[in-house]
mmCIF file of C-alpha atoms and ligand atoms in Angstrom:
data_model
loop_
_atom_site.group_PDB
_atom_site.id
_atom_site.type_symbol
_atom_site.label_atom_id
_atom_site.label_comp_id
_atom_site.label_asym_id
_atom_site.label_seq_id
_atom_site.Cartn_x
_atom_site.Cartn_y
_atom_site.Cartn_z
ATOM 1 C CA MET A 1317 0.000 0.000 0.000
ATOM 2 C CA LYS A 1318 1.114 3.555 -0.760
ATOM 3 C CA ARG A 1319 2.136 5.714 2.201
ATOM 4 C CA VAL A 1320 -0.063 8.758 2.780
ATOM 5 C CA TYR A 1321 0.901 12.280 3.756
ATOM 6 C CA ASN A 1322 0.161 12.264 7.460
ATOM 7 C CA PHE A 1323 -0.362 15.808 8.747
ATOM 8 C CA SER A 1324 -1.058 14.615 12.286
ATOM 9 C CA ALA A 1325 0.020 16.876 15.138
ATOM 10 C CA GLY A 1326 1.286 13.845 17.015
ATOM 11 C CA PRO A 1327 2.120 11.062 16.963
ATOM 12 C CA SER A 1328 3.275 12.046 13.539
ATOM 13 C CA MET A 1329 5.300 10.974 10.524
ATOM 14 C CA LEU A 1330 8.730 9.464 10.986
ATOM 15 C CA PRO A 1331 11.355 9.739 8.237
ATOM 16 C CA LEU A 1332 10.951 6.871 5.778
ATOM 17 C CA PRO A 1333 14.658 5.905 5.895
ATOM 18 C CA VAL A 1334 14.304 5.556 9.683
ATOM 19 C CA LEU A 1335 11.301 3.260 9.382
ATOM 20 C CA GLU A 1336 13.103 1.192 6.760
ATOM 21 C CA LYS A 1337 16.228 0.877 8.852
ATOM 22 C CA ALA A 1338 14.165 -0.072 11.907
ATOM 23 C CA ALA A 1339 12.302 -2.659 9.842
ATOM 24 C CA SER A 1340 15.535 -4.181 8.566
ATOM 25 C CA GLU A 1341 16.811 -4.502 12.135
ATOM 26 C CA LEU A 1342 13.532 -5.402 13.789
ATOM 27 C CA VAL A 1343 13.997 -9.144 14.163
ATOM 28 C CA CYS A 1344 17.749 -9.230 14.761
ATOM 29 C CA TYR A 1345 19.649 -6.153 15.839
ATOM 30 C CA GLY A 1346 23.258 -6.318 14.686
ATOM 31 C CA ASP A 1347 24.776 -9.585 15.854
ATOM 32 C CA SER A 1348 22.784 -9.653 19.083
ATOM 33 C CA GLY A 1349 20.447 -12.338 17.764
ATOM 34 C CA MET A 1350 17.431 -10.526 19.144
ATOM 35 C CA SER A 1351 15.207 -7.522 18.563
ATOM 36 C CA VAL A 1352 15.711 -4.213 20.355
ATOM 37 C CA LEU A 1353 12.131 -4.837 21.472
ATOM 38 C CA GLU A 1354 13.317 -7.834 23.462
ATOM 39 C CA MET A 1355 16.581 -6.579 24.835
ATOM 40 C CA SER A 1356 17.558 -6.025 28.442
ATOM 41 C CA HIS A 1357 18.135 -2.346 29.022
ATOM 42 C CA ARG A 1358 21.182 -3.373 31.079
ATOM 43 C CA SER A 1359 22.828 -5.322 28.258
ATOM 44 C CA PRO A 1360 26.024 -3.978 26.667
ATOM 45 C CA VAL A 1361 24.349 -3.853 23.257
ATOM 46 C CA TYR A 1362 21.517 -1.652 24.564
ATOM 47 C CA ASP A 1363 23.963 0.461 26.522
ATOM 48 C CA GLU A 1364 25.607 1.299 23.217
ATOM 49 C CA ILE A 1365 22.216 2.354 21.773
ATOM 50 C CA ILE A 1366 21.245 4.737 24.580
ATOM 51 C CA LYS A 1367 24.750 6.180 24.796
ATOM 52 C CA SER A 1368 24.847 6.927 21.085
ATOM 53 C CA ALA A 1369 21.350 8.423 21.202
ATOM 54 C CA GLU A 1370 22.580 10.828 23.866
ATOM 55 C CA ALA A 1371 25.862 11.564 22.093
ATOM 56 C CA LEU A 1372 24.018 12.297 18.847
ATOM 57 C CA LEU A 1373 21.496 14.563 20.568
ATOM 58 C CA ARG A 1374 24.360 16.469 22.176
ATOM 59 C CA GLU A 1375 26.113 16.789 18.849
ATOM 60 C CA VAL A 1376 23.069 17.769 16.763
ATOM 61 C CA MET A 1377 21.702 20.274 19.320
ATOM 62 C CA ILE A 1378 25.140 21.457 20.515
ATOM 63 C CA ILE A 1379 24.298 20.736 24.159
ATOM 64 C CA PRO A 1380 27.060 21.956 26.485
ATOM 65 C CA ASP A 1381 28.690 19.565 28.977
ATOM 66 C CA ASN A 1382 27.078 21.252 31.960
ATOM 67 C CA TYR A 1383 23.661 20.024 30.840
ATOM 68 C CA LYS A 1384 22.243 16.573 31.509
ATOM 69 C CA VAL A 1385 20.171 14.709 28.956
ATOM 70 C CA LEU A 1386 17.404 12.546 30.397
ATOM 71 C CA PHE A 1387 15.297 9.946 28.592
ATOM 72 C CA LEU A 1388 12.060 9.763 30.563
ATOM 73 C CA GLN A 1389 8.499 8.513 30.301
ATOM 74 C CA GLY A 1390 5.124 10.036 31.027
ATOM 75 C CA GLY A 1391 5.002 12.510 28.152
ATOM 76 C CA ALA A 1392 5.430 16.245 28.278
ATOM 77 C CA SER A 1393 2.355 16.430 30.504
ATOM 78 C CA THR A 1394 4.124 14.632 33.351
ATOM 79 C CA GLN A 1395 6.768 17.341 33.229
ATOM 80 C CA PHE A 1396 4.085 19.911 34.032
ATOM 81 C CA ALA A 1397 4.216 18.499 37.603
ATOM 82 C CA ALA A 1398 7.864 17.408 37.640
ATOM 83 C CA ILE A 1399 9.058 20.947 36.870
ATOM 84 C CA PRO A 1400 7.594 22.609 39.987
ATOM 85 C CA LEU A 1401 8.466 19.582 42.120
ATOM 86 C CA ASN A 1402 12.118 19.863 41.090
ATOM 87 C CA LEU A 1403 12.582 23.559 40.529
ATOM 88 C CA MET A 1404 10.050 25.528 42.580
ATOM 89 C CA ASN A 1405 12.275 25.178 45.569
ATOM 90 C CA GLY A 1406 13.778 28.568 46.442
ATOM 91 C CA SER A 1407 11.247 31.370 46.715
ATOM 92 C CA GLY A 1408 8.480 28.958 45.750
ATOM 93 C CA LYS A 1409 7.520 31.324 42.921
ATOM 94 C CA ALA A 1410 7.312 30.541 39.228
ATOM 95 C CA ASP A 1411 6.233 32.765 36.326
ATOM 96 C CA TYR A 1412 4.306 31.340 33.395
ATOM 97 C CA ILE A 1413 3.540 32.723 29.963
ATOM 98 C CA ILE A 1414 0.294 31.365 28.585
ATOM 99 C CA SER A 1415 0.307 31.198 24.815
ATOM 100 C CA GLY A 1416 -1.853 28.142 24.254
ATOM 101 C CA GLN A 1417 -3.435 25.127 25.858
ATOM 102 C CA PHE A 1418 -0.320 23.255 26.874
ATOM 103 C CA SER A 1419 1.267 26.250 28.587
ATOM 104 C CA LYS A 1420 -2.011 26.813 30.369
ATOM 105 C CA LYS A 1421 -2.085 23.224 31.559
ATOM 106 C CA ALA A 1422 1.513 23.536 32.734
ATOM 107 C CA TYR A 1423 0.565 26.675 34.662
ATOM 108 C CA GLN A 1424 -2.497 25.099 36.256
ATOM 109 C CA GLU A 1425 -0.448 22.105 37.350
ATOM 110 C CA ALA A 1426 2.257 24.308 38.867
ATOM 111 C CA LYS A 1427 -0.331 26.230 40.885
ATOM 112 C CA LYS A 1428 -0.888 23.062 42.899
ATOM 113 C CA TYR A 1429 2.668 23.295 44.183
ATOM 114 C CA GLY A 1430 3.268 26.927 44.903
ATOM 115 C CA ASP A 1431 3.048 30.534 43.874
ATOM 116 C CA ALA A 1432 2.710 30.202 40.105
ATOM 117 C CA VAL A 1433 1.643 33.375 38.342
ATOM 118 C CA CYS A 1434 0.659 33.997 34.740
ATOM 119 C CA VAL A 1435 2.732 37.048 33.807
ATOM 120 C CA ALA A 1436 1.710 37.298 30.149
ATOM 121 C CA SER A 1437 -0.987 35.703 28.034
ATOM 122 C CA SER A 1438 -2.343 35.708 24.498
ATOM 123 C CA GLU A 1439 -5.741 34.402 25.517
ATOM 124 C CA ASP A 1440 -7.311 37.801 24.731
ATOM 125 C CA LYS A 1441 -6.950 36.998 21.010
ATOM 126 C CA THR A 1442 -7.444 33.216 21.119
ATOM 127 C CA ASN A 1443 -3.696 32.622 21.339
ATOM 128 C CA SER A 1444 -3.113 33.905 17.816
ATOM 129 C CA TYR A 1445 0.174 35.559 18.792
ATOM 130 C CA ILE A 1446 3.121 35.249 21.161
ATOM 131 C CA PRO A 1447 3.076 37.735 24.041
ATOM 132 C CA VAL A 1448 6.065 40.074 24.122
ATOM 133 C CA THR A 1449 7.881 40.199 27.442
ATOM 134 C CA THR A 1450 10.860 42.062 28.860
ATOM 135 C CA ARG A 1451 12.982 41.292 31.864
ATOM 136 C CA GLU A 1452 10.636 43.514 33.894
ATOM 137 C CA SER A 1453 7.741 41.159 33.122
ATOM 138 C CA PHE A 1454 9.166 38.579 35.519
ATOM 139 C CA ARG A 1455 9.610 38.438 39.277
ATOM 140 C CA PRO A 1456 13.373 38.584 39.822
ATOM 141 C CA ASP A 1457 13.159 36.081 42.669
ATOM 142 C CA ALA A 1458 11.097 33.538 40.739
ATOM 143 C CA ASP A 1459 12.579 30.039 40.697
ATOM 144 C CA TYR A 1460 11.959 29.790 36.961
ATOM 145 C CA VAL A 1461 9.995 31.140 34.020
ATOM 146 C CA HIS A 1462 8.030 28.676 31.877
ATOM 147 C CA ILE A 1463 7.163 29.066 28.201
ATOM 148 C CA CYS A 1464 5.909 26.845 25.407
ATOM 149 C CA PHE A 1465 8.194 27.487 22.433
ATOM 150 C CA ASN A 1466 5.824 26.281 19.739
ATOM 151 C CA ASN A 1467 2.086 26.093 20.235
ATOM 152 C CA THR A 1468 0.950 22.942 18.541
ATOM 153 C CA ILE A 1469 -2.768 23.646 18.689
ATOM 154 C CA TYR A 1470 -2.914 27.308 17.640
ATOM 155 C CA GLY A 1471 0.127 27.282 15.358
ATOM 156 C CA THR A 1472 2.327 29.975 16.878
ATOM 157 C CA LYS A 1473 6.006 29.988 17.754
ATOM 158 C CA TYR A 1474 8.563 32.113 19.540
ATOM 159 C CA TYR A 1475 10.922 34.052 17.293
ATOM 160 C CA TYR A 1476 12.815 35.413 20.290
ATOM 161 C CA ILE A 1477 14.057 33.949 23.554
ATOM 162 C CA PRO A 1478 12.587 35.859 26.484
ATOM 163 C CA ASP A 1479 15.147 37.710 28.577
ATOM 164 C CA THR A 1480 14.556 36.477 32.116
ATOM 165 C CA GLY A 1481 17.741 37.861 33.671
ATOM 166 C CA ASP A 1482 19.123 35.332 36.141
ATOM 167 C CA VAL A 1483 15.877 33.394 36.387
ATOM 168 C CA PRO A 1484 16.171 29.998 34.632
ATOM 169 C CA LEU A 1485 14.018 29.695 31.546
ATOM 170 C CA VAL A 1486 12.145 26.408 31.095
ATOM 171 C CA ALA A 1487 10.739 25.660 27.642
ATOM 172 C CA ASP A 1488 8.296 23.062 26.392
ATOM 173 C CA MET A 1489 9.636 22.275 22.906
ATOM 174 C CA SER A 1490 7.502 19.201 22.257
ATOM 175 C CA SER A 1491 6.417 20.311 18.802
ATOM 176 C CA CYS A 1492 9.530 22.130 17.585
ATOM 177 C CA ILE A 1493 12.552 20.367 19.056
ATOM 178 C CA LEU A 1494 15.086 19.471 16.330
ATOM 179 C CA SER A 1495 13.274 21.659 13.779
ATOM 180 C CA GLU A 1496 15.961 24.366 13.840
ATOM 181 C CA PRO A 1497 19.069 25.249 15.845
ATOM 182 C CA VAL A 1498 18.407 26.693 19.316
ATOM 183 C CA ASP A 1499 20.922 28.195 21.711
ATOM 184 C CA VAL A 1500 20.628 25.706 24.560
ATOM 185 C CA THR A 1501 22.687 27.945 26.865
ATOM 186 C CA LYS A 1502 19.786 30.413 26.987
ATOM 187 C CA PHE A 1503 17.652 27.831 28.770
ATOM 188 C CA GLY A 1504 17.744 26.263 32.205
ATOM 189 C CA MET A 1505 15.721 23.353 30.912
ATOM 190 C CA ILE A 1506 14.220 22.180 27.629
ATOM 191 C CA TYR A 1507 11.755 19.318 27.487
ATOM 192 C CA ALA A 1508 9.740 17.557 24.824
ATOM 193 C CA GLY A 1509 7.382 14.672 24.336
ATOM 194 C CA ALA A 1510 9.093 12.754 21.537
ATOM 195 C CA GLN A 1511 6.089 11.828 19.425
ATOM 196 C CA LYS A 1512 6.083 14.942 17.251
ATOM 197 C CA ASN A 1513 9.580 15.313 15.922
ATOM 198 C CA VAL A 1514 11.850 12.766 17.583
ATOM 199 C CA ALA A 1515 10.498 9.250 18.003
ATOM 200 C CA PRO A 1516 7.319 7.284 18.652
ATOM 201 C CA ALA A 1517 5.212 8.049 21.730
ATOM 202 C CA GLY A 1518 6.551 6.876 25.072
ATOM 203 C CA LEU A 1519 9.746 8.901 25.307
ATOM 204 C CA THR A 1520 10.152 12.328 26.877
ATOM 205 C CA LEU A 1521 13.381 14.273 26.517
ATOM 206 C CA VAL A 1522 14.665 16.545 29.271
ATOM 207 C CA ILE A 1523 17.770 18.678 28.818
ATOM 208 C CA ILE A 1524 18.618 20.378 32.089
ATOM 209 C CA ARG A 1525 21.459 22.531 33.411
ATOM 210 C CA GLU A 1526 23.347 20.718 36.154
ATOM 211 C CA ASP A 1527 22.989 23.422 38.799
ATOM 212 C CA LEU A 1528 19.211 22.959 38.678
ATOM 213 C CA LEU A 1529 19.502 19.359 39.817
ATOM 214 C CA GLY A 1530 19.344 18.223 43.410
ATOM 215 C CA HIS A 1531 16.806 20.650 44.828
ATOM 216 C CA ALA A 1532 13.674 18.526 44.496
ATOM 217 C CA ARG A 1533 11.135 18.635 47.276
ATOM 218 C CA ASP A 1534 11.078 15.740 49.736
ATOM 219 C CA ILE A 1535 7.689 14.651 48.446
ATOM 220 C CA THR A 1536 8.865 14.425 44.836
ATOM 221 C CA PRO A 1537 8.157 10.937 43.513
ATOM 222 C CA THR A 1538 11.447 9.154 42.876
ATOM 223 C CA MET A 1539 10.499 8.685 39.243
ATOM 224 C CA LEU A 1540 10.072 12.444 38.791
ATOM 225 C CA ASP A 1541 13.302 13.446 40.504
ATOM 226 C CA TYR A 1542 15.683 14.689 37.806
ATOM 227 C CA LYS A 1543 18.750 14.166 39.980
ATOM 228 C CA ILE A 1544 17.935 10.522 40.572
ATOM 229 C CA MET A 1545 17.281 10.027 36.872
ATOM 230 C CA ALA A 1546 20.528 11.805 35.975
ATOM 231 C CA ASP A 1547 22.583 9.844 38.523
ATOM 232 C CA ASN A 1548 21.212 6.622 37.075
ATOM 233 C CA GLY A 1549 21.757 7.488 33.420
ATOM 234 C CA SER A 1550 17.971 7.504 32.849
ATOM 235 C CA MET A 1551 17.956 3.879 34.012
ATOM 236 C CA TYR A 1552 16.630 4.060 37.538
ATOM 237 C CA ASN A 1553 14.032 1.716 36.112
ATOM 238 C CA THR A 1554 13.377 0.344 32.626
ATOM 239 C CA PRO A 1555 13.530 3.229 30.152
ATOM 240 C CA PRO A 1556 11.387 3.368 26.978
ATOM 241 C CA CYS A 1557 13.934 1.240 25.133
ATOM 242 C CA TYR A 1558 12.462 1.122 21.654
ATOM 243 C CA PRO A 1559 11.549 4.822 21.332
ATOM 244 C CA ILE A 1560 15.104 5.656 22.446
ATOM 245 C CA TYR A 1561 16.429 3.411 19.687
ATOM 246 C CA ILE A 1562 14.216 5.150 17.095
ATOM 247 C CA CYS A 1563 15.356 8.496 18.507
ATOM 248 C CA LYS A 1564 18.911 7.394 17.746
ATOM 249 C CA LEU A 1565 17.968 6.534 14.157
ATOM 250 C CA VAL A 1566 16.173 9.875 13.711
ATOM 251 C CA LEU A 1567 19.250 11.719 14.970
ATOM 252 C CA GLU A 1568 21.490 9.754 12.604
ATOM 253 C CA TRP A 1569 19.146 10.741 9.761
ATOM 254 C CA LEU A 1570 19.202 14.389 10.838
ATOM 255 C CA LYS A 1571 22.980 14.361 10.978
ATOM 256 C CA GLU A 1572 23.317 12.693 7.585
ATOM 257 C CA THR A 1573 20.957 15.216 6.009
ATOM 258 C CA GLY A 1574 22.879 18.271 7.180
ATOM 259 C CA GLY A 1575 21.890 18.736 10.809
ATOM 260 C CA LEU A 1576 19.668 21.464 12.183
ATOM 261 C CA THR A 1577 20.945 24.343 10.043
ATOM 262 C CA GLU A 1578 19.955 22.481 6.892
ATOM 263 C CA ARG A 1579 16.763 21.218 8.535
ATOM 264 C CA LYS A 1580 15.718 24.781 9.327
ATOM 265 C CA LYS A 1581 16.108 25.765 5.662
ATOM 266 C CA ILE A 1582 13.956 22.857 4.553
ATOM 267 C CA ASN A 1583 11.342 23.582 7.227
ATOM 268 C CA GLU A 1584 11.233 27.263 6.280
ATOM 269 C CA GLU A 1585 10.787 26.347 2.659
ATOM 270 C CA LYS A 1586 7.961 23.938 3.505
ATOM 271 C CA ALA A 1587 6.157 26.435 5.719
ATOM 272 C CA ALA A 1588 6.549 29.148 3.065
ATOM 273 C CA VAL A 1589 4.785 26.991 0.461
ATOM 274 C CA LEU A 1590 1.688 27.009 2.685
ATOM 275 C CA TYR A 1591 1.862 30.521 4.092
ATOM 276 C CA ASP A 1592 2.655 32.116 0.715
ATOM 277 C CA TYR A 1593 -0.403 30.462 -0.737
ATOM 278 C CA LEU A 1594 -2.558 31.463 2.259
ATOM 279 C CA ASP A 1595 -1.413 35.074 1.839
ATOM 280 C CA SER A 1596 -2.125 35.092 -1.889
ATOM 281 C CA GLN A 1597 -5.874 34.433 -1.712
ATOM 282 C CA ASP A 1598 -8.904 35.149 0.440
ATOM 283 C CA TYR A 1599 -10.771 31.836 0.482
ATOM 284 C CA TYR A 1600 -8.832 30.479 3.449
ATOM 285 C CA ILE A 1601 -7.999 32.532 6.502
ATOM 286 C CA ALA A 1602 -4.808 32.040 8.501
ATOM 287 C CA PRO A 1603 -5.776 33.192 12.008
ATOM 288 C CA VAL A 1604 -2.248 33.548 13.398
ATOM 289 C CA GLU A 1605 -0.435 36.882 13.463
ATOM 290 C CA LYS A 1606 2.287 36.853 10.789
ATOM 291 C CA GLN A 1607 5.219 37.458 13.168
ATOM 292 C CA SER A 1608 4.209 34.459 15.295
ATOM 293 C CA ARG A 1609 3.570 31.822 12.657
ATOM 294 C CA SER A 1610 4.665 28.307 13.519
ATOM 295 C CA MET A 1611 6.970 26.518 11.125
ATOM 296 C CA MET A 1612 5.603 23.165 12.305
ATOM 297 C CA ASN A 1613 1.832 23.572 12.711
ATOM 298 C CA VAL A 1614 0.028 25.654 10.100
ATOM 299 C CA THR A 1615 -3.555 26.531 10.979
ATOM 300 C CA PHE A 1616 -6.244 27.861 8.619
ATOM 301 C CA VAL A 1617 -10.030 28.010 8.299
ATOM 302 C CA THR A 1618 -12.523 28.679 5.538
ATOM 303 C CA GLY A 1619 -14.703 30.647 7.925
ATOM 304 C CA ASP A 1620 -17.533 28.145 7.419
ATOM 305 C CA ALA A 1621 -17.586 25.144 9.764
ATOM 306 C CA GLU A 1622 -19.425 22.980 7.208
ATOM 307 C CA LEU A 1623 -16.849 23.724 4.518
ATOM 308 C CA ASP A 1624 -14.048 22.981 6.984
ATOM 309 C CA LYS A 1625 -15.613 19.604 7.620
ATOM 310 C CA LYS A 1626 -15.972 18.899 3.917
ATOM 311 C CA PHE A 1627 -12.377 19.946 3.356
ATOM 312 C CA ALA A 1628 -11.047 17.551 5.983
ATOM 313 C CA LYS A 1629 -13.169 14.712 4.627
ATOM 314 C CA GLU A 1630 -12.120 15.174 0.995
ATOM 315 C CA ALA A 1631 -8.498 15.703 1.962
ATOM 316 C CA ASP A 1632 -8.568 12.471 3.922
ATOM 317 C CA ALA A 1633 -9.962 10.523 0.963
ATOM 318 C CA LEU A 1634 -7.069 11.799 -1.170
ATOM 319 C CA GLY A 1635 -4.416 10.750 1.333
ATOM 320 C CA PHE A 1636 -3.893 14.050 3.188
ATOM 321 C CA LYS A 1637 -4.528 12.573 6.614
ATOM 322 C CA ASN A 1638 -5.324 14.205 9.967
ATOM 323 C CA ILE A 1639 -5.700 17.717 8.594
ATOM 324 C CA LYS A 1640 -8.592 18.540 10.911
ATOM 325 C CA GLY A 1641 -7.789 21.189 13.518
ATOM 326 C CA HIS A 1642 -7.616 20.355 17.228
ATOM 327 C CA ARG A 1643 -11.010 19.462 18.638
ATOM 328 C CA SER A 1644 -10.988 22.622 20.746
ATOM 329 C CA VAL A 1645 -10.398 25.119 17.912
ATOM 330 C CA GLY A 1646 -11.816 23.502 14.764
ATOM 331 C CA GLY A 1647 -10.711 24.485 11.252
ATOM 332 C CA MET A 1648 -7.664 22.859 9.725
ATOM 333 C CA ARG A 1649 -4.132 22.264 10.870
ATOM 334 C CA ALA A 1650 -1.310 20.915 8.752
ATOM 335 C CA SER A 1651 1.471 19.662 10.981
ATOM 336 C CA ILE A 1652 4.590 19.625 8.866
ATOM 337 C CA TYR A 1653 7.286 18.253 11.113
ATOM 338 C CA ASN A 1654 10.753 17.236 9.954
ATOM 339 C CA ALA A 1655 9.596 14.018 8.323
ATOM 340 C CA MET A 1656 6.982 15.665 6.058
ATOM 341 C CA PRO A 1657 8.505 15.998 2.591
ATOM 342 C CA VAL A 1658 8.107 19.263 0.687
ATOM 343 C CA GLU A 1659 6.072 17.409 -1.968
ATOM 344 C CA GLY A 1660 3.448 16.662 0.669
ATOM 345 C CA VAL A 1661 3.015 20.374 1.311
ATOM 346 C CA ARG A 1662 3.003 21.260 -2.392
ATOM 347 C CA ASP A 1663 0.370 18.622 -3.126
ATOM 348 C CA LEU A 1664 -1.725 19.879 -0.231
ATOM 349 C CA VAL A 1665 -1.676 23.416 -1.635
ATOM 350 C CA GLU A 1666 -2.794 22.089 -5.042
ATOM 351 C CA PHE A 1667 -5.682 20.367 -3.324
ATOM 352 C CA MET A 1668 -6.545 23.558 -1.429
ATOM 353 C CA LYS A 1669 -6.727 25.486 -4.717
ATOM 354 C CA LYS A 1670 -8.967 22.888 -6.287
ATOM 355 C CA PHE A 1671 -11.230 22.739 -3.252
ATOM 356 C CA ALA A 1672 -11.619 26.524 -3.222
ATOM 357 C CA GLN A 1673 -12.619 26.493 -6.908
ATOM 358 C CA GLU A 1674 -15.105 23.687 -6.500
ATOM 359 C CA ASN A 1675 -16.713 25.012 -3.331
ATOM 360 C CA PRO A 1676 -17.475 28.706 -3.746
ATOM 361 C CA LYS A 1677 -18.730 30.400 -0.607
ATOM 362 C CA GLY A 1678 -22.376 31.454 -0.640
HETATM 363 C C1 PLP B 2645 1.791 17.310 22.453
HETATM 364 C C2 PLP B 2645 2.246 18.363 23.377
HETATM 365 C C3 PLP B 2645 2.191 18.197 24.764
HETATM 366 C C4 PLP B 2645 1.611 16.960 25.410
HETATM 367 O O1 PLP B 2645 2.503 15.938 25.237
HETATM 368 P P1 PLP B 2645 2.255 14.500 25.910
HETATM 369 O O2 PLP B 2645 3.544 13.819 25.615
HETATM 370 O O3 PLP B 2645 1.070 13.909 25.204
HETATM 371 O O4 PLP B 2645 2.005 14.693 27.347
HETATM 372 C C5 PLP B 2645 2.675 19.208 25.560
HETATM 373 N N1 PLP B 2645 3.178 20.327 25.037
HETATM 374 C C6 PLP B 2645 3.233 20.531 23.701
HETATM 375 C C7 PLP B 2645 3.791 21.795 23.167
HETATM 376 C C8 PLP B 2645 2.772 19.556 22.838
HETATM 377 O O5 PLP B 2645 2.812 19.750 21.510
#
């Protein structure tokens, strides 16, 4: 069967060469005589896999030595609680910027643990932009500032890194990690659920500056304590072995195809195919402010809920899958992560043109 263009926001497409490599190694990995799916996480052969996954991530993202890389479970959502439990430990204050649903959830979770305050929000305009902040926006004694770097549901992204002074900046990069180079040194912690741009569901990446480790509250569950996870090389218990292995293959693919600088160019080109078309016509509306447009999740509507529904249905039948917007916002969303080829985006735009012609608005 022919592979479709899967525009899902997550889990999402994986690079075809990665799937093919994984398939070729599925039954017997190397000369181990067994599948990675069956392997002990304590075996030397698996040790090599997790160590190279980490080394590759460090190389591709240029992660300095004073940061730890953790391979965790529980998804990005578990981090919403782990972050305050580990970091809200000095003044007990944390500042949150709400720019979409996930940052709001993170904020609401943190409120359970201390003095979390929303210092900036884009909820006044249905999260169609990224709030602008200055150092003065934040409490200087806050334990950290939390942002979501790319808003998967609304389709916005940060084009600047907020200046938080000495307050560590924590960023949810679930839907944009590995899409372009980022200066890791500007962040105290970066985290991401892997199922958008890194690996299958089940793996969560945490990249954290060493000085932020070791201050967890006494009540912090062992499994959520970053220091314990770091001291045990992410193997306090059984890690998500297979997603880590796929993560390694994805990183090898990224490296072979030019790393993040090249990836950014490709992603910009892909996003431009869609946004240039959206800007050239008035059938579809792109609700996001131009300066905040996501490179990964492109949202648009026809302005007519029935037409939106018809669009998603016809697109699906033609092999443009999962183009329907998030259930909370409606409309359409094309998630064009690293693995989506440029042809997929070009073909989608051709379909959009045809649909507009065939379905004039009343
Ligand atoms: C998908 C997503 C989440 C939720 O991730 P889970 O791994 O399902 O918990 C959180 N934040 C962002 C930005 C996301 O895109």
